[in-house]
Coordinates of C-alpha atoms in Angstrom, one line a residue:
Chain P
M1 CA -74.1 100.8 110.1
S2 CA -70.7 99.2 109.3
F3 CA -69.0 95.8 110.0
G4 CA -65.4 95.5 111.2
P5 CA -63.2 92.7 109.9
K6 CA -64.0 90.6 113.1
A7 CA -67.7 90.8 112.3
T8 CA -67.0 89.7 108.7
I9 CA -65.1 86.7 109.9
A10 CA -67.9 85.8 112.3
I11 CA -70.5 86.0 109.6
V12 CA -68.4 83.9 107.2
A13 CA -67.8 81.3 109.9
C14 CA -71.5 81.2 110.7
A15 CA -72.2 80.9 107.0
I16 CA -69.8 77.9 106.7
V17 CA -71.3 76.1 109.7
V18 CA -74.8 76.7 108.3
G19 CA -73.7 75.6 104.9
L20 CA -72.1 72.5 106.2
I21 CA -75.2 71.5 108.2
L22 CA -77.4 72.2 105.2
G23 CA -74.9 70.3 102.9
C24 CA -74.8 67.3 105.1
A25 CA -78.5 67.2 105.4
E26 CA -78.6 66.9 101.6
R27 CA -82.0 68.6 101.5
L28 CA -80.8 71.3 99.2
S29 CA -79.1 71.5 95.9
P30 CA -75.2 71.8 96.4
R31 CA -75.2 75.5 95.5
P32 CA -75.9 77.1 98.9
A33 CA -73.2 74.8 100.4
T34 CA -70.5 75.7 97.9
A35 CA -71.1 79.4 98.1
P36 CA -69.5 79.8 101.5
A37 CA -66.7 77.5 100.4
A38 CA -65.9 80.0 97.6
L39 CA -66.0 82.8 100.2
V40 CA -63.5 81.0 102.4
A41 CA -61.2 80.4 99.4
D42 CA -61.5 84.1 98.6
H43 CA -60.7 85.0 102.2
M44 CA -57.7 82.7 102.2
A45 CA -56.4 84.4 99.1
Q46 CA -56.7 87.8 100.7
W47 CA -55.0 86.6 103.8
K48 CA -52.1 85.2 101.7
Q49 CA -51.8 88.5 99.9
R50 CA -51.6 90.4 103.1
N51 CA -49.1 87.9 104.7
P52 CA -46.8 86.9 101.9
D53 CA -44.0 85.8 104.2
R54 CA -46.4 83.5 106.2
A55 CA -48.0 81.9 103.1
N56 CA -45.7 79.0 102.4
R57 CA -45.8 78.4 98.7
W58 CA -42.7 76.2 98.3
V59 CA -44.7 73.3 96.8
E60 CA -46.3 75.5 94.2
E61 CA -43.1 77.3 93.5
E62 CA -41.1 74.1 92.9
K63 CA -43.9 72.7 90.8
E64 CA -43.7 75.8 88.6
R65 CA -39.9 75.4 88.2
H66 CA -39.7 71.7 87.6
K67 CA -41.9 69.1 86.0
I68 CA -43.3 66.8 88.7
V69 CA -45.0 63.7 87.4
P70 CA -48.4 63.5 89.2
P71 CA -49.1 60.3 91.2
A72 CA -51.6 57.6 90.2
D73 CA -55.2 58.6 90.0
N74 CA -57.2 56.9 92.8
S75 CA -60.6 58.3 92.0
H76 CA -61.9 54.8 91.2
L77 CA -61.9 54.3 95.0
L78 CA -64.8 56.8 95.2
K79 CA -67.0 55.0 92.7
G80 CA -69.5 52.2 93.2
E81 CA -69.8 50.3 96.4
Q82 CA -66.2 50.1 97.3
G83 CA -67.0 50.7 100.9
K84 CA -68.9 47.5 101.4
G85 CA -66.8 45.0 103.2
H86 CA -63.6 47.0 102.7
P87 CA -61.3 46.7 105.6
Y88 CA -60.6 50.4 105.7
G89 CA -64.1 51.7 105.2
N90 CA -65.3 54.3 102.9
Y91 CA -62.7 56.6 101.3
T92 CA -63.7 60.2 100.6
E93 CA -62.3 62.8 98.4
R94 CA -60.7 64.3 101.5
D95 CA -58.7 61.0 102.0
L96 CA -57.4 61.1 98.4
L97 CA -56.5 64.8 98.8
L98 CA -54.6 64.1 102.0
W99 CA -52.7 61.2 100.4
N100 CA -51.8 63.2 97.4
R101 CA -50.7 66.3 99.4
E102 CA -48.5 64.3 101.7
L103 CA -47.0 62.4 98.8
E104 CA -46.5 65.5 96.8
K105 CA -44.6 67.2 99.6
R106 CA -42.0 64.4 99.6
V107 CA -41.6 64.3 95.9
V108 CA -41.5 68.0 95.5
N109 CA -38.9 68.4 98.3
G110 CA -36.9 65.6 96.5
S111 CA -37.0 67.8 93.4
R112 CA -35.7 70.8 95.4
I113 CA -32.8 68.8 96.7
F114 CA -32.1 67.2 93.4
H115 CA -31.8 70.7 91.8
S116 CA -29.6 72.3 94.4
A117 CA -25.9 71.8 95.1
D118 CA -26.4 73.5 98.5
L119 CA -29.2 71.3 99.7
L120 CA -27.2 68.3 98.5
G121 CA -24.2 69.4 100.5
G122 CA -22.1 69.7 97.4
T123 CA -18.8 71.6 97.4
V124 CA -18.2 72.1 93.7
G125 CA -21.4 73.7 92.5
V126 CA -22.7 70.5 90.9
S127 CA -26.3 69.3 91.4
C128 CA -28.0 66.1 90.1
D129 CA -30.0 67.9 87.4
M130 CA -26.8 69.0 85.7
C131 CA -26.4 65.5 84.3
H132 CA -30.0 64.3 84.8
P133 CA -32.5 67.0 83.8
D134 CA -36.0 65.9 84.9
A135 CA -34.2 62.9 86.6
S136 CA -33.6 61.4 83.1
N137 CA -30.9 58.8 82.7
T138 CA -31.2 57.8 86.4
H139 CA -33.2 54.6 85.5
P140 CA -34.3 53.7 89.0
E141 CA -36.3 50.8 87.6
T142 CA -33.1 48.9 87.0
Y143 CA -32.1 48.7 90.7
P144 CA -31.2 46.6 92.5
K145 CA -28.4 45.5 90.3
F146 CA -24.8 44.3 90.5
Q147 CA -22.7 47.4 89.9
P148 CA -19.4 46.2 88.6
Q149 CA -17.7 49.5 89.3
M150 CA -18.6 49.1 92.9
G151 CA -18.1 45.4 93.1
R152 CA -21.4 44.8 94.9
V153 CA -25.1 44.9 94.5
A154 CA -26.4 48.5 94.5
L155 CA -29.7 49.9 95.5
L156 CA -30.9 53.2 94.0
R157 CA -29.8 54.9 97.2
D158 CA -26.2 53.5 96.8
M159 CA -26.0 55.1 93.4
I160 CA -27.4 58.4 94.7
N161 CA -24.8 58.4 97.4
W162 CA -22.1 57.5 94.9
C163 CA -23.1 60.6 92.9
I164 CA -23.2 62.8 96.0
Q165 CA -19.7 61.7 97.0
H166 CA -18.1 61.9 93.5
P167 CA -19.4 64.4 91.0
V168 CA -21.2 66.4 93.7
R169 CA -18.3 66.1 96.2
G170 CA -20.5 66.1 99.2
K171 CA -20.9 63.8 102.2
A172 CA -22.9 60.6 101.7
L173 CA -26.5 60.8 103.2
A174 CA -27.6 58.3 105.8
P175 CA -29.6 55.7 103.9
D176 CA -32.8 56.5 105.8
S177 CA -32.3 60.2 106.1
P178 CA -35.2 62.5 105.1
E179 CA -33.2 63.9 102.2
M180 CA -32.4 60.4 100.8
R181 CA -36.0 59.4 101.1
D182 CA -37.2 62.5 99.3
L183 CA -34.6 62.1 96.6
E184 CA -35.7 58.5 96.0
A185 CA -39.3 59.6 96.0
Y186 CA -38.6 62.2 93.3
I187 CA -36.5 60.0 91.1
L188 CA -39.0 57.1 91.3
A189 CA -41.9 59.5 90.7
Q190 CA -40.4 60.7 87.4
R191 CA -40.3 57.2 86.1
K192 CA -44.0 56.5 86.6
G193 CA -45.3 54.0 84.0
V194 CA -41.8 52.5 83.2
A195 CA -41.7 48.8 83.7
L196 CA -39.6 47.6 86.6
E197 CA -36.6 45.7 85.3
Y198 CA -34.3 45.2 88.2
G199 CA -30.8 44.0 87.3
K200 CA -30.8 45.6 83.8
H201 CA -27.5 47.1 82.6
Chain X
M1 CA 21.1 58.8 40.3
R2 CA 18.9 55.9 41.3
H3 CA 20.2 52.4 42.0
K4 CA 18.6 49.5 40.2
H5 CA 18.4 47.7 43.5
P6 CA 17.8 50.4 46.2
S7 CA 18.9 49.6 49.7
V8 CA 16.5 48.4 52.4
E9 CA 16.7 51.9 53.9
T10 CA 15.9 53.6 50.7
Q11 CA 13.0 51.3 50.1
Y12 CA 11.7 52.1 53.5
M13 CA 12.1 55.8 53.2
E14 CA 10.3 55.8 49.8
A15 CA 7.5 53.8 51.1
R16 CA 7.2 56.0 54.1
Q17 CA 7.0 59.1 51.9
G18 CA 4.4 57.6 49.7
F19 CA 2.4 56.6 52.7
Y20 CA 2.3 60.1 54.2
A21 CA 1.5 61.6 50.8
S22 CA -1.5 59.3 50.6
L23 CA -2.6 60.2 54.1
R24 CA -3.2 63.8 53.2
N25 CA -6.4 62.8 51.4
L26 CA -7.8 60.8 54.3
D27 CA -10.3 61.7 56.9
R28 CA -9.7 60.5 60.4
R29 CA -11.9 57.4 60.1
S30 CA -10.3 56.2 56.9
F31 CA -7.0 56.8 58.6
L32 CA -7.9 54.3 61.3
R33 CA -8.9 51.8 58.7
V34 CA -5.6 52.3 56.8
S35 CA -3.6 52.0 60.0
A36 CA -5.3 48.8 60.9
A37 CA -4.7 47.5 57.3
S38 CA -1.1 48.4 57.5
A39 CA -0.7 46.7 60.8
A40 CA -2.3 43.6 59.4
A41 CA 0.0 43.7 56.3
A42 CA 3.0 44.1 58.6
A43 CA 1.9 41.1 60.7
A44 CA 1.4 39.1 57.5
H45 CA 5.1 39.7 56.6
G46 CA 6.1 38.7 60.1
L47 CA 7.0 42.2 61.1
V48 CA 5.9 43.7 64.4
P49 CA 5.5 47.4 64.7
P50 CA 7.1 49.6 65.7
A51 CA 10.3 47.8 64.7
S52 CA 9.3 48.2 61.1
F53 CA 7.3 50.6 59.1
A54 CA 4.3 49.1 57.3
P55 CA 3.8 50.6 53.9
V56 CA 0.4 50.6 52.3
S57 CA -0.8 52.1 49.1
V58 CA -4.1 53.8 49.1
A59 CA -6.1 53.9 45.9
H60 CA -7.6 57.2 45.0
G61 CA -10.8 57.5 43.0
A62 CA -11.5 60.3 40.6
P63 CA -13.7 62.5 42.8
D64 CA -11.0 62.9 45.4
A65 CA -9.8 66.3 44.3
Q66 CA -13.3 67.6 44.6
D67 CA -14.0 65.7 47.8
A68 CA -10.9 66.7 49.7
P69 CA -11.7 69.1 52.5
A70 CA -10.8 72.7 51.6
F71 CA -9.8 73.4 55.2
R72 CA -10.6 72.5 58.7
F73 CA -11.3 74.1 62.0
A74 CA -11.4 72.8 65.5
Y75 CA -14.1 73.3 68.1
I76 CA -14.4 73.4 71.9
S77 CA -17.8 74.0 73.6
D78 CA -19.9 74.2 76.8
S79 CA -17.2 74.3 79.5
H80 CA -19.5 75.7 82.2
L81 CA -16.6 77.1 84.2
Y82 CA -16.9 78.0 87.9
A83 CA -14.1 79.7 89.8
K84 CA -11.1 77.5 89.7
D85 CA -11.0 77.1 93.5
L86 CA -14.6 76.1 93.6
N87 CA -14.5 73.5 90.8
D88 CA -11.2 72.6 89.3
R89 CA -12.6 69.7 87.2
F90 CA -14.4 71.9 84.7
A91 CA -11.3 74.2 84.3
Q92 CA -9.1 71.2 83.9
A93 CA -11.4 69.9 81.2
L94 CA -11.2 73.1 79.2
M95 CA -7.4 73.1 79.6
R96 CA -7.4 69.6 78.3
A97 CA -9.4 70.6 75.2
V98 CA -7.0 73.5 74.6
D99 CA -4.1 71.1 74.8
D100 CA -5.8 68.7 72.4
V101 CA -6.4 71.4 69.8
N102 CA -2.8 72.8 70.2
H103 CA -1.4 69.4 69.4
L104 CA -3.3 69.1 66.1
D105 CA -0.7 68.9 63.4
P106 CA -1.1 70.7 61.1
Q107 CA -2.9 73.4 63.1
P108 CA -6.6 74.1 62.2
D109 CA -7.3 77.4 60.4
F110 CA -9.2 78.6 63.5
V111 CA -10.8 77.3 66.7
F112 CA -14.5 77.9 67.2
Y113 CA -15.9 78.1 70.8
G114 CA -19.5 77.1 71.0
G115 CA -20.8 79.0 74.0
D116 CA -21.5 78.4 77.7
L117 CA -17.9 79.3 78.7
A118 CA -19.2 80.2 82.2
Q119 CA -21.7 78.4 84.4
L120 CA -23.3 81.4 86.1
G121 CA -22.1 84.3 83.8
Q122 CA -19.9 85.7 86.6
A123 CA -17.1 88.0 85.5
H124 CA -14.4 85.8 87.2
E125 CA -15.8 82.7 85.4
L126 CA -15.7 84.4 82.0
D127 CA -12.2 85.9 82.7
L128 CA -10.9 82.4 83.7
G129 CA -12.3 81.0 80.4
A130 CA -10.8 83.8 78.3
Q131 CA -7.5 83.3 80.1
I132 CA -7.5 79.5 79.3
L133 CA -8.5 80.1 75.7
K134 CA -5.7 82.6 75.2
N135 CA -3.3 79.6 75.2
L136 CA -4.7 78.4 71.8
K137 CA -2.2 78.7 69.0
A138 CA -4.8 79.1 66.3
P139 CA -7.1 82.1 66.0
L140 CA -10.3 82.0 68.1
K141 CA -13.9 82.7 67.1
V142 CA -16.3 82.8 70.0
M143 CA -20.1 82.3 70.3
V144 CA -22.2 83.2 73.3
G145 CA -24.4 80.8 75.3
E146 CA -27.2 81.4 77.8
H147 CA -24.9 80.7 80.8
D148 CA -22.6 83.5 79.7
W149 CA -25.3 86.1 79.4
Y150 CA -28.1 86.2 81.9
L151 CA -26.3 87.5 85.0
D152 CA -25.3 90.9 83.6
M153 CA -27.1 90.6 80.2
G154 CA -23.8 90.2 78.3
T155 CA -21.8 93.1 79.7
R156 CA -18.7 91.2 80.6
W157 CA -18.9 88.8 77.7
R158 CA -19.1 91.8 75.3
E159 CA -16.0 93.4 76.9
L160 CA -14.1 90.2 76.4
F161 CA -15.2 89.0 73.0
G162 CA -17.1 91.8 71.3
E163 CA -20.6 91.6 69.7
P164 CA -22.3 88.2 69.9
T165 CA -23.7 88.4 66.3
Y166 CA -21.3 88.6 63.5
S167 CA -20.2 87.1 60.2
F168 CA -16.9 86.4 58.4
D169 CA -15.6 84.8 55.3
H170 CA -12.9 82.2 55.2
K171 CA -11.5 80.6 52.1
G172 CA -14.7 81.1 50.1
V173 CA -17.1 80.0 52.9
H174 CA -19.4 82.5 54.5
F175 CA -19.7 82.0 58.3
V176 CA -22.5 83.5 60.5
V177 CA -22.4 83.5 64.3
L178 CA -25.9 84.1 65.9
M179 CA -26.9 84.8 69.5
S180 CA -29.8 82.3 69.5
V181 CA -30.5 82.3 73.2
V182 CA -32.6 85.4 73.5
E183 CA -35.3 84.9 76.1
A184 CA -38.4 87.0 76.7
D185 CA -38.4 88.8 80.0
F186 CA -39.7 86.4 82.7
W187 CA -37.8 88.0 85.6
T188 CA -39.2 91.5 86.0
K189 CA -42.7 90.5 87.0
R190 CA -41.3 88.0 89.4
G191 CA -39.0 90.5 90.9
M192 CA -35.9 88.3 90.4
T193 CA -32.4 89.4 91.2
P194 CA -29.8 89.1 88.4
M195 CA -28.5 85.9 90.1
E196 CA -32.0 84.4 90.4
R197 CA -32.5 85.1 86.7
M198 CA -29.2 83.5 86.0
T199 CA -29.8 80.3 88.0
T200 CA -33.2 80.0 86.5
V201 CA -31.8 80.1 83.0
A202 CA -28.9 77.8 84.1
G203 CA -31.4 75.0 85.0
L204 CA -31.9 73.0 81.8
D205 CA -35.2 71.6 83.1
N206 CA -36.4 74.9 84.7
G207 CA -39.8 75.7 83.3
V208 CA -40.0 79.2 84.6
Q209 CA -37.7 80.5 81.8
S210 CA -38.8 81.4 78.3
P211 CA -37.9 79.5 75.2
F212 CA -34.8 80.5 73.2
T213 CA -35.2 82.7 70.2
V214 CA -33.1 84.5 67.6
G215 CA -35.5 87.4 67.6
P216 CA -36.8 89.7 64.9
E217 CA -33.8 92.1 65.1
Q218 CA -31.2 89.4 64.4
R219 CA -33.4 87.8 61.7
A220 CA -33.5 91.1 59.9
W221 CA -29.7 91.4 60.3
L222 CA -29.3 87.8 59.0
Q223 CA -31.5 88.5 55.9
K224 CA -29.4 91.5 55.1
D225 CA -26.1 89.8 55.8
L226 CA -26.9 87.0 53.4
E227 CA -28.4 89.3 50.7
K228 CA -25.3 89.5 48.5
L229 CA -24.7 85.8 48.5
P230 CA -25.7 83.6 45.5
N231 CA -27.9 80.6 46.2
N232 CA -25.0 78.2 45.7
A233 CA -22.7 80.0 48.1
P234 CA -21.2 77.7 50.8
L235 CA -22.7 78.8 54.1
I236 CA -22.1 77.7 57.7
I237 CA -24.2 79.1 60.6
F238 CA -23.3 78.8 64.2
S239 CA -26.0 79.0 66.9
H240 CA -25.8 78.0 70.5
S241 CA -29.2 76.3 70.6
P242 CA -30.1 73.9 67.8
L243 CA -31.9 76.0 65.1
Y244 CA -34.8 73.6 65.1
K245 CA -37.5 72.3 67.5
L246 CA -36.2 69.2 69.3
Y247 CA -37.4 69.3 72.9
K248 CA -38.9 72.3 74.4
N249 CA -38.7 71.4 78.1
W250 CA -34.9 71.5 77.9
N251 CA -34.6 74.4 75.5
F252 CA -33.2 71.9 72.9
W253 CA -35.2 74.3 70.8
T254 CA -35.3 77.7 69.1
D255 CA -38.8 79.1 69.1
D256 CA -38.5 81.1 65.9
A257 CA -36.5 78.3 64.1
D258 CA -39.1 78.2 61.3
E259 CA -38.6 81.8 60.5
V260 CA -34.8 81.4 60.5
Q261 CA -35.0 78.3 58.3
A262 CA -37.2 80.3 55.9
I263 CA -34.3 82.8 55.5
L264 CA -31.9 80.0 54.7
K265 CA -34.3 78.2 52.3
R266 CA -33.0 79.7 49.0
F267 CA -29.5 78.3 49.5
D268 CA -28.5 75.0 47.9
R269 CA -27.1 73.8 51.1
V270 CA -26.5 75.2 54.6
V271 CA -24.6 73.7 57.6
V272 CA -25.8 74.7 61.1
I273 CA -23.4 73.9 63.9
H274 CA -24.8 74.3 67.4
G275 CA -23.7 73.8 71.1
H276 CA -26.0 73.4 74.1
T277 CA -27.0 69.8 73.7
H278 CA -23.6 68.3 74.9
Q279 CA -24.0 65.2 72.6
L280 CA -23.5 63.6 69.2
L281 CA -26.5 65.0 67.4
T282 CA -27.2 65.0 63.6
N283 CA -30.2 66.3 61.8
R284 CA -31.3 67.5 58.3
I285 CA -34.3 69.6 57.4
G286 CA -34.5 70.1 53.7
N287 CA -31.3 71.9 52.6
I288 CA -30.1 72.5 56.1
H289 CA -27.6 70.0 57.7
F290 CA -27.3 70.2 61.5
H291 CA -24.4 69.1 63.7
G292 CA -24.1 69.3 67.5
L293 CA -21.0 69.9 69.6
L294 CA -19.6 68.0 72.5
S295 CA -19.2 69.6 75.9
T296 CA -16.0 69.6 77.9
A297 CA -17.9 69.6 81.2
W298 CA -20.6 66.9 81.1
P299 CA -22.8 65.1 78.6
W300 CA -26.6 65.6 78.5
P301 CA -28.9 62.6 78.1
Y302 CA -30.8 62.4 74.8
A303 CA -34.2 64.1 74.8
P304 CA -37.1 61.7 75.5
Q305 CA -39.1 63.0 72.5
G306 CA -38.4 64.5 69.1
M307 CA -35.0 62.8 68.4
P308 CA -34.0 63.3 64.7
E309 CA -33.9 60.1 62.8
L310 CA -30.5 60.7 61.4
T311 CA -28.8 60.9 64.8
I312 CA -26.7 57.9 65.7
Q313 CA -26.7 58.2 69.5
M314 CA -23.4 58.0 71.3
S315 CA -22.8 55.5 74.0
R316 CA -24.5 56.0 77.4
P317 CA -21.7 57.8 79.3
D318 CA -20.2 55.8 82.2
P319 CA -20.9 57.8 85.4
F320 CA -17.8 56.3 87.0
N321 CA -15.6 58.1 84.4
P322 CA -16.1 61.9 84.6
N323 CA -14.6 62.4 81.1
D324 CA -16.9 59.9 79.3
G325 CA -19.2 61.5 76.8
C326 CA -17.2 64.7 76.9
G327 CA -14.7 65.9 74.3
D328 CA -13.9 68.4 71.6
G329 CA -13.4 67.9 67.8
E330 CA -12.8 69.1 64.3
V331 CA -14.9 70.2 61.4
L332 CA -13.5 69.4 57.9
V333 CA -15.1 71.9 55.5
H334 CA -15.5 70.8 51.8
P335 CA -15.5 73.3 49.0
D336 CA -19.3 73.0 48.5
G337 CA -19.8 74.0 52.2
L338 CA -20.8 70.6 53.6
V339 CA -18.7 69.3 56.4
D340 CA -17.3 66.1 58.0
K341 CA -18.0 66.5 61.7
V342 CA -15.5 64.8 63.9
Y343 CA -16.6 64.1 67.5
A344 CA -13.3 63.5 69.4
L345 CA -14.8 61.8 72.5
W346 CA -12.2 61.7 75.2
N347 CA -12.9 58.2 76.4
R348 CA -14.1 56.5 73.2
N349 CA -13.0 56.1 69.6
P350 CA -13.6 59.4 67.6
I351 CA -16.8 59.3 65.5
T352 CA -16.9 61.2 62.2
V353 CA -20.3 62.1 60.7
A354 CA -19.1 62.5 57.1
K355 CA -20.8 64.9 54.7
G356 CA -22.0 62.0 52.6
Y357 CA -24.1 60.8 55.6
T358 CA -26.5 63.8 55.8
A359 CA -26.1 64.4 52.0
S360 CA -27.6 60.9 51.3
W361 CA -30.2 61.2 54.1
G362 CA -28.4 58.5 56.1
K363 CA -28.1 56.0 53.3
E364 CA -24.3 56.2 52.7
C365 CA -21.2 56.9 54.8
I366 CA -23.0 55.6 57.9
P367 CA -20.9 56.3 61.0
P368 CA -19.9 53.3 63.1
K369 CA -22.4 52.3 65.7
P370 CA -21.2 53.0 69.3
N371 CA -20.5 49.9 71.3
R372 CA -23.0 50.6 74.1
P373 CA -26.7 51.7 73.8
S374 CA -27.5 55.2 74.7
F375 CA -30.2 54.0 77.2

């Protein structure tokens, strides 16, 4: 007797459902519930190997290329009785994972734009990282500030646009464009832990 | 026959001659001080330059003869050229540096190019660089940088400039040029194209690439090249990356620096001059004195960790002035092999890191503090 791939998938799917039911019932030790999870992960890896073009790894690839400072750790939300009387109810690990993944996408895409003259719309082969490796020397924590060279108060995005127009020689981004939001996300993320000191020169 | 009461003109010409004679023994920083003093003296006499020449006498101490530089050479580095029709700014900047050096009077003994002539190692970028550098009046010595190398693994660069590792002697000083940007193969297993390999190496903060090394072959060559030299021989080493471990994330780093330093250990004093960092950078490790080179294209920020204590950081460059923080410079070589390193910043006063500064571990000859913090 032999099973085709469809039968394998069906068995795995059944195992997940059973595992989840058992896991939720909390009658068993976690082991039987995690075993199917490992199977799924394994299956996913196999699928990715067979379909390299459909497995979108841009987040992993960019994280391998450039240092991305991870966001704040929110695991304290899972401890104790934080759910009691909290307006948004109980947070689960799944919530935290979702937040981090969504946030990471924006920051990582910001890093891709930051490191690419093409994505910036530059015309002279210059990208942000050529003067600001790892977004250093961008000091976003000092904005807003009066920028004497511009003769007005500048937000971080004004300075980003100045750089895009001058050294990068591209077209200024709309202040609320996805590219600008991602660039800001990346630049701010790299300065995690630095005290906000707006107006500093 | 000399008159008892020389004319005003004769007095002027004699004073002028004396002044220029005294200037020969000055470095650039003292020159600025003397010029300021002469202007002050002139003002005190009610004279306003340039209507009148301001004579000054400079006192010379005994050690001058020994302390006077034996010779000097100029440097240009890190021009990162693209094709001229893609990016004219970087090409213009290199042309400006060549112009600066050609107007040095007297001319330096030679001009040293510190690597990263091209941005993406393309033949037309290297050719453009070679063409611009041909305009130099003084002889040229060239070092390779990682941006010149990792597209065709040095094929075009070699055709233009020869082997990247060599040594030569000049007026009693032994010079060694190393290729310190050897990276272990990270591209084959990733299936990268030559251009993908090049752009990976070209990204300073790109963590996919390997750390720079000199490598066992060159270390063996270096050992052999230095064999015949006595321990007190004046010795200057050029390397594109700093021959010490500053900050790994940006390859301000040579992974086998300790092994190279061990080869240099027996010498009384060694000077290492490196490119890659695009900034005023000073360090000393034991007998080795390190100096960085300025870039003509753009300045790098200082590394967030591992900064050498001896470094006096240059001003934070003004982003609104594309030339700020860039420049070229000169190296005044003393008979003992130590150097005065002149950073000719295009938008600031020149800064000289005199030999006495590193020789005294930063206690004497302290360079002037820049007027803005490095941030």
